[in-house]
Amino acid sequence: MTFDLTPEQDQLRDAVRALGRRYGHGYFVEKAKAGEHTTELWADAGRLGYLGVNIPTEYGGGGGGITELAIVCEELAAAGCPLLLLVVSPAIAATVINRHGTEEQRKRHLPGLADGSQKIVFAITEPEAGSNFHRLGTVARRDGDGWLLSGRKCYISGVDEADHVLVVARTEDASSGKLKPALFLVPTDAAGLTRSKLDMEILSPENQFLLYLDDVRVPADAPVGESLDAGLPALFAGLNPERITVAAMGAGTGRYAIERASEYTATRKVWGGRSIGSHQGVSHPLAHAAVQVELARLMIQKAATLYDAGRDLEAGVAGNMAKYAAGEAAALAVDTAVQVLGGAGMTTEYGVATLLGAVRAGRIAPVSREMILNFVAQHVLGQDKSY
Ligand SMILES: Cc1cc2nc3c(=O)[nH]c(=O)nc-3n(C[C@H](O)[C@H](O)[C@H](O)COP(=O)(O)OP(=O)(O)OC[C@H]3O[C@@H](n4cnc5c(N)ncnc54)[C@H](O)[C@@H]3O)c2cc1C
């Protein structure tokens, strides 16, 4: 492992940073408040090749890995534009289709995911199952040469912006008791698929939805992969990229908040000639948050390096730890930034309190801090499961 980026990765970081700064947090907030999406930023990122950095060149991507996609996620967030759909569409959907899809599915979806003209969102969470994925109730039944899907999903991000949703469903023969999930590519305009927008306390241009699947008919080639056996490996294939990129988004958000706060505290003077940042009561919490963000970045780099080297199991441990560390660090950094800005911290203008909801959600989704601690306790520390 090296701590230096390659010259290409350095260039990518600088270029994404420049794009992010061109839009900035003001744009992100304006779109969120207007109930609009960051369409222009997404289109630019696609046109410049940033959405497809991890997609093979033969399908129109940049031929890089999750390291490159993590750079994109972090730098956009560090510019005040944390785009959750980067975690869903290029990280989860593109990885799943690239690694486990049929050649036909790769050709149909990867070029559009790479240039940003297509978005595929991801639906696993259900109202009844919650964190217990073994209780999934969405069922896929054979219907002639196709499938009928029924069930409910909740908190699904970006359905209104996507043309497909990757639905995790149990195949009916799982009645034997063994979980046999499969991933289905379902067009968002399929008959029987309806949605209702959830009111969330997160200021974001991306929305969450309840999804209702009432006998949604999909064709024989809707399941990802050549056979239903691809389902479980395909599902797991999406998890490491999801954890690593959401962690990168958290680290970028943390950097953004600390930068905004440091600029302010270095120049704000309320006690004569000294800046408020000269008081350790102000600077130490900021420095502490900066240490936590940097530690998280280190773990993200390790996880991405392991993942890109094909060391999936080790990447799983590192990716979960990175997600935990970055989720906590981002929440700490934004909360600290709000505090050291005083009243200004609560204004829209200073652009830090606007992220409170998002970083709070980052400790719950896409996997909660408790479920990561369970994972570490069981898989690293060898503890028994309590559930
Ligand atoms: C902004 C946002 C976007 C999201 N986007 C998507 C999306 O695009 N697609 C998607 O499929 N889902 C999405 N989700 C859902 C998210 O992944 C879930 O909310 C998350 O996995 C937790 O599941 P739950 O809400 O059902 O909580 P529950 O499972 O009901 O858990 C509630 C609490 O109990 C804790 N808990 C549960 N079981 C245990 C245990 N065994 N040990 C210790 N603690 C436990 C949890 O950690 C949590 O704190 C999103 C959620 C949010 C907030």
mmCIF file of N, CA and C in Angstrom, residues 144-237:
data_model
loop_
_atom_site.group_PDB
_atom_site.id
_atom_site.type_symbol
_atom_site.label_atom_id
_atom_site.label_comp_id
_atom_site.label_asym_id
_atom_site.label_seq_id
_atom_site.Cartn_x
_atom_site.Cartn_y
_atom_site.Cartn_z
ATOM 1 N N GLY A 144 -45.010 -17.772 -16.626
ATOM 2 C CA GLY A 144 -44.647 -18.066 -18.007
ATOM 3 C C GLY A 144 -43.140 -18.016 -18.136
ATOM 4 N N ASP A 145 -42.663 -17.249 -19.119
ATOM 5 C CA ASP A 145 -41.203 -17.153 -19.241
ATOM 6 C C ASP A 145 -40.654 -15.958 -18.467
ATOM 7 N N GLY A 146 -41.518 -15.241 -17.740
ATOM 8 C CA GLY A 146 -41.046 -14.093 -16.966
ATOM 9 C C GLY A 146 -41.227 -14.293 -15.476
ATOM 10 N N TRP A 147 -41.362 -13.178 -14.772
ATOM 11 C CA TRP A 147 -41.472 -13.196 -13.309
ATOM 12 C C TRP A 147 -42.519 -12.192 -12.851
ATOM 13 N N LEU A 148 -43.133 -12.500 -11.717
ATOM 14 C CA LEU A 148 -44.041 -11.545 -11.066
ATOM 15 C C LEU A 148 -43.461 -11.205 -9.707
ATOM 16 N N LEU A 149 -43.287 -9.924 -9.463
ATOM 17 C CA LEU A 149 -42.691 -9.483 -8.192
ATOM 18 C C LEU A 149 -43.749 -8.822 -7.327
ATOM 19 N N SER A 150 -43.779 -9.199 -6.045
ATOM 20 C CA SER A 150 -44.658 -8.460 -5.131
ATOM 21 C C SER A 150 -43.997 -8.273 -3.777
ATOM 22 N N GLY A 151 -44.265 -7.119 -3.213
ATOM 23 C CA GLY A 151 -43.691 -6.802 -1.910
ATOM 24 C C GLY A 151 -43.623 -5.295 -1.713
ATOM 25 N N ARG A 152 -42.943 -4.898 -0.634
ATOM 26 C CA ARG A 152 -42.813 -3.469 -0.331
ATOM 27 C C ARG A 152 -41.372 -3.151 0.056
ATOM 28 N N LYS A 153 -40.923 -2.005 -0.344
ATOM 29 C CA LYS A 153 -39.570 -1.557 0.000
ATOM 30 C C LYS A 153 -39.681 -0.154 0.584
ATOM 31 N N CYS A 154 -38.727 0.204 1.449
ATOM 32 C CA CYS A 154 -38.818 1.553 2.035
ATOM 33 C C CYS A 154 -37.473 2.271 2.022
ATOM 34 N N TYR A 155 -37.562 3.578 2.092
ATOM 35 C CA TYR A 155 -36.394 4.496 2.092
ATOM 36 C C TYR A 155 -35.572 4.382 0.809
ATOM 37 N N ILE A 156 -36.166 4.008 -0.295
ATOM 38 C CA ILE A 156 -35.367 3.784 -1.502
ATOM 39 C C ILE A 156 -35.032 5.133 -2.150
ATOM 40 N N SER A 157 -33.743 5.391 -2.271
ATOM 41 C CA SER A 157 -33.278 6.701 -2.748
ATOM 42 C C SER A 157 -33.348 6.801 -4.268
ATOM 43 N N GLY A 158 -33.777 7.951 -4.738
ATOM 44 C CA GLY A 158 -33.612 8.325 -6.143
ATOM 45 C C GLY A 158 -34.511 7.636 -7.147
ATOM 46 N N VAL A 159 -35.601 7.011 -6.701
ATOM 47 C CA VAL A 159 -36.460 6.274 -7.656
ATOM 48 C C VAL A 159 -37.029 7.230 -8.712
ATOM 49 N N ASP A 160 -37.274 8.470 -8.290
ATOM 50 C CA ASP A 160 -37.834 9.462 -9.223
ATOM 51 C C ASP A 160 -36.843 9.906 -10.289
ATOM 52 N N GLU A 161 -35.567 9.611 -10.093
ATOM 53 C CA GLU A 161 -34.548 10.027 -11.063
ATOM 54 C C GLU A 161 -34.057 8.870 -11.919
ATOM 55 N N ALA A 162 -34.461 7.664 -11.549
ATOM 56 C CA ALA A 162 -33.853 6.478 -12.170
ATOM 57 C C ALA A 162 -34.755 5.857 -13.222
ATOM 58 N N ASP A 163 -34.134 5.143 -14.151
ATOM 59 C CA ASP A 163 -34.969 4.415 -15.108
ATOM 60 C C ASP A 163 -35.137 2.952 -14.703
ATOM 61 N N HIS A 164 -34.243 2.458 -13.835
ATOM 62 C CA HIS A 164 -34.403 1.098 -13.321
ATOM 63 C C HIS A 164 -34.151 1.077 -11.827
ATOM 64 N N VAL A 165 -34.747 0.093 -11.175
ATOM 65 C CA VAL A 165 -34.435 -0.152 -9.784
ATOM 66 C C VAL A 165 -34.011 -1.614 -9.660
ATOM 67 N N LEU A 166 -32.904 -1.794 -8.973
ATOM 68 C CA LEU A 166 -32.374 -3.138 -8.746
ATOM 69 C C LEU A 166 -33.051 -3.646 -7.481
ATOM 70 N N VAL A 167 -34.009 -4.563 -7.657
ATOM 71 C CA VAL A 167 -34.834 -5.010 -6.531
ATOM 72 C C VAL A 167 -34.312 -6.351 -6.001
ATOM 73 N N VAL A 168 -34.082 -6.397 -4.689
ATOM 74 C CA VAL A 168 -33.691 -7.669 -4.079
ATOM 75 C C VAL A 168 -34.965 -8.390 -3.671
ATOM 76 N N ALA A 169 -35.171 -9.580 -4.235
ATOM 77 C CA ALA A 169 -36.386 -10.352 -3.931
ATOM 78 C C ALA A 169 -36.002 -11.798 -3.665
ATOM 79 N N ARG A 170 -36.829 -12.455 -2.883
ATOM 80 C CA ARG A 170 -36.672 -13.876 -2.648
ATOM 81 C C ARG A 170 -37.291 -14.634 -3.807
ATOM 82 N N THR A 171 -36.620 -15.626 -4.297
ATOM 83 C CA THR A 171 -37.271 -16.438 -5.325
ATOM 84 C C THR A 171 -38.144 -17.466 -4.608
ATOM 85 N N GLU A 172 -39.237 -17.846 -5.269
ATOM 86 C CA GLU A 172 -40.278 -18.575 -4.552
ATOM 87 C C GLU A 172 -39.796 -19.908 -3.981
ATOM 88 N N ASP A 173 -38.864 -20.561 -4.688
ATOM 89 C CA ASP A 173 -38.420 -21.852 -4.177
ATOM 90 C C ASP A 173 -37.629 -21.729 -2.872
ATOM 91 N N ALA A 174 -37.509 -20.502 -2.402
ATOM 92 C CA ALA A 174 -36.867 -20.309 -1.113
ATOM 93 C C ALA A 174 -37.778 -20.757 0.032
ATOM 94 N N SER A 175 -38.968 -21.271 -0.294
ATOM 95 C CA SER A 175 -39.875 -21.740 0.753
ATOM 96 C C SER A 175 -39.279 -22.943 1.479
ATOM 97 N N SER A 176 -38.246 -23.534 0.879
ATOM 98 C CA SER A 176 -37.531 -24.619 1.553
ATOM 99 C C SER A 176 -36.909 -24.109 2.849
ATOM 100 N N GLY A 177 -36.917 -22.794 3.026
ATOM 101 C CA GLY A 177 -36.357 -22.230 4.243
ATOM 102 C C GLY A 177 -35.017 -21.580 3.963
ATOM 103 N N LYS A 178 -34.371 -21.980 2.897
ATOM 104 C CA LYS A 178 -33.052 -21.403 2.571
ATOM 105 C C LYS A 178 -33.249 -20.107 1.816
ATOM 106 N N LEU A 179 -32.529 -19.097 2.239
ATOM 107 C CA LEU A 179 -32.653 -17.816 1.565
ATOM 108 C C LEU A 179 -32.034 -17.907 0.182
ATOM 109 N N LYS A 180 -32.828 -17.558 -0.807
ATOM 110 C CA LYS A 180 -32.253 -17.527 -2.139
ATOM 111 C C LYS A 180 -32.648 -16.214 -2.801
ATOM 112 N N PRO A 181 -31.914 -15.179 -2.472
ATOM 113 C CA PRO A 181 -32.289 -13.896 -3.048
ATOM 114 C C PRO A 181 -31.824 -13.797 -4.492
ATOM 115 N N ALA A 182 -32.519 -12.992 -5.242
ATOM 116 C CA ALA A 182 -32.068 -12.681 -6.596
ATOM 117 C C ALA A 182 -32.250 -11.182 -6.788
ATOM 118 N N LEU A 183 -31.484 -10.629 -7.708
ATOM 119 C CA LEU A 183 -31.586 -9.195 -7.995
ATOM 120 C C LEU A 183 -32.266 -9.031 -9.336
ATOM 121 N N PHE A 184 -33.323 -8.233 -9.353
ATOM 122 C CA PHE A 184 -34.098 -8.034 -10.576
ATOM 123 C C PHE A 184 -33.959 -6.595 -11.056
ATOM 124 N N LEU A 185 -33.701 -6.456 -12.341
ATOM 125 C CA LEU A 185 -33.658 -5.123 -12.953
ATOM 126 C C LEU A 185 -35.075 -4.755 -13.374
ATOM 127 N N VAL A 186 -35.678 -3.842 -12.627
ATOM 128 C CA VAL A 186 -37.082 -3.500 -12.861
ATOM 129 C C VAL A 186 -37.176 -2.065 -13.380
ATOM 130 N N PRO A 187 -37.770 -1.862 -14.562
ATOM 131 C CA PRO A 187 -37.944 -0.481 -15.046
ATOM 132 C C PRO A 187 -38.824 0.297 -14.067
ATOM 133 N N THR A 188 -38.486 1.552 -13.811
ATOM 134 C CA THR A 188 -39.264 2.311 -12.819
ATOM 135 C C THR A 188 -40.666 2.649 -13.331
ATOM 136 N N ASP A 189 -40.893 2.469 -14.661
ATOM 137 C CA ASP A 189 -42.258 2.710 -15.157
ATOM 138 C C ASP A 189 -43.022 1.399 -15.369
ATOM 139 N N ALA A 190 -42.557 0.300 -14.774
ATOM 140 C CA ALA A 190 -43.239 -0.995 -14.943
ATOM 141 C C ALA A 190 -44.641 -0.934 -14.340
ATOM 142 N N ALA A 191 -45.578 -1.593 -15.007
ATOM 143 C CA ALA A 191 -46.955 -1.639 -14.478
ATOM 144 C C ALA A 191 -46.942 -2.364 -13.136
ATOM 145 N N GLY A 192 -47.656 -1.801 -12.164
ATOM 146 C CA GLY A 192 -47.726 -2.436 -10.847
ATOM 147 C C GLY A 192 -46.695 -1.907 -9.860
ATOM 148 N N LEU A 193 -45.743 -1.104 -10.361
ATOM 149 C CA LEU A 193 -44.737 -0.512 -9.462
ATOM 150 C C LEU A 193 -45.169 0.918 -9.156
ATOM 151 N N THR A 194 -45.491 1.169 -7.895
ATOM 152 C CA THR A 194 -45.879 2.535 -7.519
ATOM 153 C C THR A 194 -44.996 2.998 -6.366
ATOM 154 N N ARG A 195 -44.969 4.309 -6.181
ATOM 155 C CA ARG A 195 -44.091 4.850 -5.146
ATOM 156 C C ARG A 195 -44.768 6.003 -4.433
ATOM 157 N N SER A 196 -44.356 6.201 -3.198
ATOM 158 C CA SER A 196 -44.785 7.433 -2.530
ATOM 159 C C SER A 196 -43.571 8.019 -1.812
ATOM 160 N N LYS A 197 -43.449 9.333 -1.967
ATOM 161 C CA LYS A 197 -42.268 10.021 -1.446
ATOM 162 C C LYS A 197 -42.363 10.131 0.076
ATOM 163 N N LEU A 198 -41.265 9.849 0.742
ATOM 164 C CA LEU A 198 -41.230 9.975 2.196
ATOM 165 C C LEU A 198 -40.770 11.382 2.568
ATOM 166 N N ASP A 199 -41.379 11.949 3.577
ATOM 167 C CA ASP A 199 -40.897 13.234 4.084
ATOM 168 C C ASP A 199 -39.734 12.955 5.018
ATOM 169 N N MET A 200 -38.538 13.376 4.617
ATOM 170 C CA MET A 200 -37.350 13.107 5.428
ATOM 171 C C MET A 200 -36.803 14.436 5.959
ATOM 172 N N GLU A 201 -36.222 14.408 7.144
ATOM 173 C CA GLU A 201 -35.608 15.619 7.712
ATOM 174 C C GLU A 201 -34.139 15.704 7.275
ATOM 175 N N ILE A 202 -33.947 15.632 5.988
ATOM 176 C CA ILE A 202 -32.596 15.735 5.411
ATOM 177 C C ILE A 202 -32.699 16.753 4.284
ATOM 178 N N LEU A 203 -31.844 17.756 4.317
ATOM 179 C CA LEU A 203 -31.862 18.730 3.225
ATOM 180 C C LEU A 203 -31.042 18.149 2.076
ATOM 181 N N SER A 204 -31.742 17.620 1.087
ATOM 182 C CA SER A 204 -31.035 16.938 0.002
ATOM 183 C C SER A 204 -31.837 17.025 -1.287
ATOM 184 N N PRO A 205 -31.152 17.153 -2.417
ATOM 185 C CA PRO A 205 -31.868 17.130 -3.695
ATOM 186 C C PRO A 205 -32.274 15.713 -4.098
ATOM 187 N N GLU A 206 -31.880 14.716 -3.303
ATOM 188 C CA GLU A 206 -32.249 13.327 -3.586
ATOM 189 C C GLU A 206 -33.317 12.889 -2.592
ATOM 190 N N ASN A 207 -34.293 12.134 -3.092
ATOM 191 C CA ASN A 207 -35.448 11.780 -2.272
ATOM 192 C C ASN A 207 -35.483 10.294 -1.944
ATOM 193 N N GLN A 208 -36.220 9.988 -0.847
ATOM 194 C CA GLN A 208 -36.437 8.587 -0.481
ATOM 195 C C GLN A 208 -37.912 8.225 -0.689
ATOM 196 N N PHE A 209 -38.153 6.966 -1.028
ATOM 197 C CA PHE A 209 -39.503 6.526 -1.393
ATOM 198 C C PHE A 209 -39.874 5.204 -0.743
ATOM 199 N N LEU A 210 -41.196 5.071 -0.555
ATOM 200 C CA LEU A 210 -41.774 3.751 -0.308
ATOM 201 C C LEU A 210 -42.096 3.187 -1.680
ATOM 202 N N LEU A 211 -41.780 1.937 -1.902
ATOM 203 C CA LEU A 211 -42.069 1.305 -3.196
ATOM 204 C C LEU A 211 -43.050 0.173 -2.972
ATOM 205 N N TYR A 212 -44.075 0.131 -3.813
ATOM 206 C CA TYR A 212 -45.048 -0.967 -3.734
ATOM 207 C C TYR A 212 -44.948 -1.771 -5.017
ATOM 208 N N LEU A 213 -44.728 -3.064 -4.875
ATOM 209 C CA LEU A 213 -44.666 -3.934 -6.048
ATOM 210 C C LEU A 213 -45.875 -4.851 -6.015
ATOM 211 N N ASP A 214 -46.820 -4.594 -6.910
ATOM 212 C CA ASP A 214 -48.042 -5.409 -6.953
ATOM 213 C C ASP A 214 -48.050 -6.206 -8.247
ATOM 214 N N ASP A 215 -47.576 -7.438 -8.167
ATOM 215 C CA ASP A 215 -47.479 -8.299 -9.351
ATOM 216 C C ASP A 215 -46.835 -7.552 -10.526
ATOM 217 N N VAL A 216 -45.673 -7.049 -10.270
ATOM 218 C CA VAL A 216 -44.920 -6.365 -11.331
ATOM 219 C C VAL A 216 -44.322 -7.437 -12.247
ATOM 220 N N ARG A 217 -44.720 -7.402 -13.513
ATOM 221 C CA ARG A 217 -44.243 -8.439 -14.440
ATOM 222 C C ARG A 217 -42.953 -7.971 -15.101
ATOM 223 N N VAL A 218 -41.924 -8.803 -14.980
ATOM 224 C CA VAL A 218 -40.648 -8.493 -15.642
ATOM 225 C C VAL A 218 -40.258 -9.695 -16.505
ATOM 226 N N PRO A 219 -39.483 -9.438 -17.577
ATOM 227 C CA PRO A 219 -39.153 -10.532 -18.487
ATOM 228 C C PRO A 219 -38.122 -11.508 -17.919
ATOM 229 N N ALA A 220 -37.904 -12.579 -18.671
ATOM 230 C CA ALA A 220 -37.006 -13.655 -18.225
ATOM 231 C C ALA A 220 -35.591 -13.153 -17.976
ATOM 232 N N ASP A 221 -35.174 -12.081 -18.688
ATOM 233 C CA ASP A 221 -33.795 -11.621 -18.507
ATOM 234 C C ASP A 221 -33.682 -10.508 -17.457
ATOM 235 N N ALA A 222 -34.715 -10.342 -16.624
ATOM 236 C CA ALA A 222 -34.642 -9.306 -15.580
ATOM 237 C C ALA A 222 -33.711 -9.682 -14.420
ATOM 238 N N PRO A 223 -33.625 -10.965 -14.011
ATOM 239 C CA PRO A 223 -32.676 -11.265 -12.923
ATOM 240 C C PRO A 223 -31.239 -11.032 -13.376
ATOM 241 N N VAL A 224 -30.437 -10.438 -12.501
ATOM 242 C CA VAL A 224 -29.029 -10.205 -12.844
ATOM 243 C C VAL A 224 -28.319 -11.554 -12.923
ATOM 244 N N GLY A 225 -27.612 -11.780 -14.035
ATOM 245 C CA GLY A 225 -26.812 -13.000 -14.169
ATOM 246 C C GLY A 225 -27.459 -14.056 -15.044
ATOM 247 N N GLU A 226 -26.659 -15.077 -15.321
ATOM 248 C CA GLU A 226 -27.111 -16.152 -16.211
ATOM 249 C C GLU A 226 -28.122 -17.048 -15.520
ATOM 250 N N SER A 227 -27.982 -17.223 -14.204
ATOM 251 C CA SER A 227 -28.914 -18.092 -13.481
ATOM 252 C C SER A 227 -29.215 -17.467 -12.132
ATOM 253 N N LEU A 228 -30.231 -18.009 -11.457
ATOM 254 C CA LEU A 228 -30.608 -17.449 -10.158
ATOM 255 C C LEU A 228 -29.502 -17.625 -9.125
ATOM 256 N N ASP A 229 -28.584 -18.552 -9.393
ATOM 257 C CA ASP A 229 -27.480 -18.758 -8.449
ATOM 258 C C ASP A 229 -26.576 -17.534 -8.363
ATOM 259 N N ALA A 230 -26.687 -16.651 -9.361
ATOM 260 C CA ALA A 230 -25.858 -15.431 -9.333
ATOM 261 C C ALA A 230 -26.358 -14.457 -8.266
ATOM 262 N N GLY A 231 -27.581 -14.695 -7.742
ATOM 263 C CA GLY A 231 -28.227 -13.716 -6.865
ATOM 264 C C GLY A 231 -27.416 -13.329 -5.641
ATOM 265 N N LEU A 232 -27.031 -14.349 -4.844
ATOM 266 C CA LEU A 232 -26.350 -14.041 -3.590
ATOM 267 C C LEU A 232 -24.974 -13.407 -3.819
ATOM 268 N N PRO A 233 -24.131 -14.006 -4.701
ATOM 269 C CA PRO A 233 -22.844 -13.331 -4.955
ATOM 270 C C PRO A 233 -23.029 -11.931 -5.530
ATOM 271 N N ALA A 234 -24.062 -11.747 -6.352
ATOM 272 C CA ALA A 234 -24.297 -10.417 -6.938
ATOM 273 C C ALA A 234 -24.645 -9.417 -5.844
ATOM 274 N N LEU A 235 -25.468 -9.861 -4.904
ATOM 275 C CA LEU A 235 -25.856 -8.977 -3.804
ATOM 276 C C LEU A 235 -24.625 -8.590 -2.984
ATOM 277 N N PHE A 236 -23.804 -9.585 -2.653
ATOM 278 C CA PHE A 236 -22.614 -9.286 -1.851
ATOM 279 C C PHE A 236 -21.621 -8.422 -2.631
ATOM 280 N N ALA A 237 -21.611 -8.571 -3.952
ATOM 281 C CA ALA A 237 -20.669 -7.783 -4.769
ATOM 282 C C ALA A 237 -20.912 -6.297 -4.604
#
